[in-house]
Amino acid sequence: MKTLKEHQDEWYKINAPLGKQLGYPECCIKEFCAQPPELLKQMKAPSKIDIRRYKAACIDGIFTGFVPCAFHAKEITTGKITLSSLITNRDTELIGFPLYGK
């Protein structure tokens, strides 16, 4: 049976390359990968931080797929930054962010 750390490392290995290609900050990638599906399945309910991260991941009420870290989620939900402003060095072969409505 795998440990949580092994699940996290595996989830990071799978998701980090795509997150970097999409232009997501490393801190957001790491925090996303710290919650692999195996951990989420064990949670009874999302935490207040998880709820804030989800709300920050939405633009005009639509989920973008980019879940920011807790720090950036707070910055977004308090109006200091936007989710889109976090996207840098995005692969130019990809369509713009957010992916919907373009």
mmCIF file of C-alpha atoms in Angstrom:
data_model
loop_
_atom_site.group_PDB
_atom_site.id
_atom_site.type_symbol
_atom_site.label_atom_id
_atom_site.label_comp_id
_atom_site.label_asym_id
_atom_site.label_seq_id
_atom_site.Cartn_x
_atom_site.Cartn_y
_atom_site.Cartn_z
ATOM 1 C CA MET A 1 0.000 0.000 0.000
ATOM 2 C CA LYS A 2 1.369 3.418 -0.989
ATOM 3 C CA THR A 3 1.985 6.149 1.544
ATOM 4 C CA LEU A 4 0.459 9.612 1.159
ATOM 5 C CA LYS A 5 3.904 10.946 0.214
ATOM 6 C CA GLU A 6 4.197 8.350 -2.560
ATOM 7 C CA HIS A 7 0.759 9.318 -3.893
ATOM 8 C CA GLN A 8 1.717 13.002 -3.763
ATOM 9 C CA ASP A 9 5.023 12.380 -5.554
ATOM 10 C CA GLU A 10 3.268 10.368 -8.248
ATOM 11 C CA TRP A 11 0.535 13.013 -8.651
ATOM 12 C CA TYR A 12 3.230 15.704 -8.944
ATOM 13 C CA LYS A 13 5.124 13.697 -11.563
ATOM 14 C CA ILE A 14 1.929 13.347 -13.612
ATOM 15 C CA ASN A 15 0.618 16.921 -13.238
ATOM 16 C CA ALA A 16 3.621 19.239 -12.815
ATOM 17 C CA PRO A 17 4.778 19.111 -16.455
ATOM 18 C CA LEU A 18 1.308 20.073 -17.702
ATOM 19 C CA GLY A 19 0.944 22.782 -15.055
ATOM 20 C CA LYS A 20 4.245 24.300 -16.173
ATOM 21 C CA GLN A 21 3.196 24.088 -19.825
ATOM 22 C CA LEU A 22 -0.062 25.859 -18.937
ATOM 23 C CA GLY A 23 1.908 28.637 -17.233
ATOM 24 C CA TYR A 24 0.808 27.982 -13.652
ATOM 25 C CA PRO A 25 3.067 29.131 -10.765
ATOM 26 C CA GLU A 26 5.139 26.432 -9.081
ATOM 27 C CA CYS A 27 3.532 27.125 -5.683
ATOM 28 C CA CYS A 28 0.084 26.466 -7.149
ATOM 29 C CA ILE A 29 1.273 23.292 -8.862
ATOM 30 C CA LYS A 30 2.816 21.994 -5.629
ATOM 31 C CA GLU A 31 -0.277 22.721 -3.570
ATOM 32 C CA PHE A 32 -2.546 21.085 -6.156
ATOM 33 C CA CYS A 33 -0.318 18.008 -6.188
ATOM 34 C CA ALA A 34 -0.291 17.829 -2.380
ATOM 35 C CA GLN A 35 -3.939 16.730 -2.621
ATOM 36 C CA PRO A 36 -3.945 13.626 -4.820
ATOM 37 C CA PRO A 37 -7.281 11.885 -5.459
ATOM 38 C CA GLU A 38 -6.453 9.269 -2.818
ATOM 39 C CA LEU A 39 -6.358 11.995 -0.160
ATOM 40 C CA LEU A 40 -9.481 13.771 -1.408
ATOM 41 C CA LYS A 41 -11.435 10.498 -1.299
ATOM 42 C CA GLN A 42 -10.709 10.256 2.441
ATOM 43 C CA MET A 43 -11.887 13.783 3.235
ATOM 44 C CA LYS A 44 -15.408 14.080 4.596
ATOM 45 C CA ALA A 45 -15.854 17.642 3.318
ATOM 46 C CA PRO A 46 -13.730 20.326 1.710
ATOM 47 C CA SER A 47 -11.943 22.693 4.087
ATOM 48 C CA LYS A 48 -12.582 26.442 4.118
ATOM 49 C CA ILE A 49 -9.273 26.849 2.300
ATOM 50 C CA ASP A 50 -10.311 24.328 -0.352
ATOM 51 C CA ILE A 51 -13.593 26.197 -0.849
ATOM 52 C CA ARG A 52 -11.715 29.492 -1.246
ATOM 53 C CA ARG A 53 -9.304 27.857 -3.716
ATOM 54 C CA TYR A 54 -12.245 26.597 -5.777
ATOM 55 C CA LYS A 55 -13.945 30.014 -5.771
ATOM 56 C CA ALA A 56 -10.678 31.620 -6.877
ATOM 57 C CA ALA A 57 -10.445 29.041 -9.690
ATOM 58 C CA CYS A 58 -13.632 30.402 -11.252
ATOM 59 C CA ILE A 59 -13.973 33.366 -13.583
ATOM 60 C CA ASP A 60 -17.474 34.769 -13.969
ATOM 61 C CA GLY A 61 -18.782 31.708 -12.129
ATOM 62 C CA ILE A 62 -17.165 29.239 -14.533
ATOM 63 C CA PHE A 63 -14.515 26.805 -13.269
ATOM 64 C CA THR A 64 -11.306 27.311 -15.257
ATOM 65 C CA GLY A 65 -9.450 24.155 -14.244
ATOM 66 C CA PHE A 66 -6.605 26.143 -12.673
ATOM 67 C CA VAL A 67 -6.795 25.778 -8.895
ATOM 68 C CA PRO A 68 -4.478 28.312 -7.257
ATOM 69 C CA CYS A 69 -2.609 27.770 -4.006
ATOM 70 C CA ALA A 70 -4.130 29.066 -0.760
ATOM 71 C CA PHE A 71 -1.975 32.221 -0.778
ATOM 72 C CA HIS A 72 -2.926 33.168 -4.322
ATOM 73 C CA ALA A 73 -6.568 32.207 -3.721
ATOM 74 C CA LYS A 74 -6.718 34.709 -0.858
ATOM 75 C CA GLU A 75 -5.107 37.370 -3.054
ATOM 76 C CA ILE A 76 -7.678 36.653 -5.795
ATOM 77 C CA THR A 77 -10.739 36.573 -3.547
ATOM 78 C CA THR A 78 -9.718 39.826 -1.860
ATOM 79 C CA GLY A 79 -9.285 41.517 -5.232
ATOM 80 C CA LYS A 80 -5.531 42.083 -5.031
ATOM 81 C CA ILE A 81 -4.778 40.010 -8.150
ATOM 82 C CA THR A 82 -6.660 38.051 -10.792
ATOM 83 C CA LEU A 83 -6.416 34.390 -11.609
ATOM 84 C CA SER A 84 -5.343 35.265 -15.148
ATOM 85 C CA SER A 85 -2.484 37.430 -13.861
ATOM 86 C CA LEU A 86 -0.821 34.325 -12.436
ATOM 87 C CA ILE A 87 -0.399 32.738 -15.864
ATOM 88 C CA THR A 88 3.129 33.291 -17.189
ATOM 89 C CA ASN A 89 5.310 31.569 -19.747
ATOM 90 C CA ARG A 90 2.352 29.612 -21.119
ATOM 91 C CA ASP A 91 3.165 27.364 -24.061
ATOM 92 C CA THR A 92 2.362 29.464 -27.131
ATOM 93 C CA GLU A 93 0.971 26.379 -28.886
ATOM 94 C CA LEU A 94 -1.949 26.399 -26.419
ATOM 95 C CA ILE A 95 -5.019 28.581 -26.674
ATOM 96 C CA GLY A 96 -5.266 31.462 -24.218
ATOM 97 C CA PHE A 97 -6.415 31.327 -20.634
ATOM 98 C CA PRO A 98 -9.152 30.732 -19.678
ATOM 99 C CA LEU A 99 -9.805 27.976 -22.158
ATOM 100 C CA TYR A 100 -13.531 28.592 -22.480
ATOM 101 C CA GLY A 101 -15.228 31.331 -24.438
ATOM 102 C CA LYS A 102 -12.350 32.015 -26.815
#
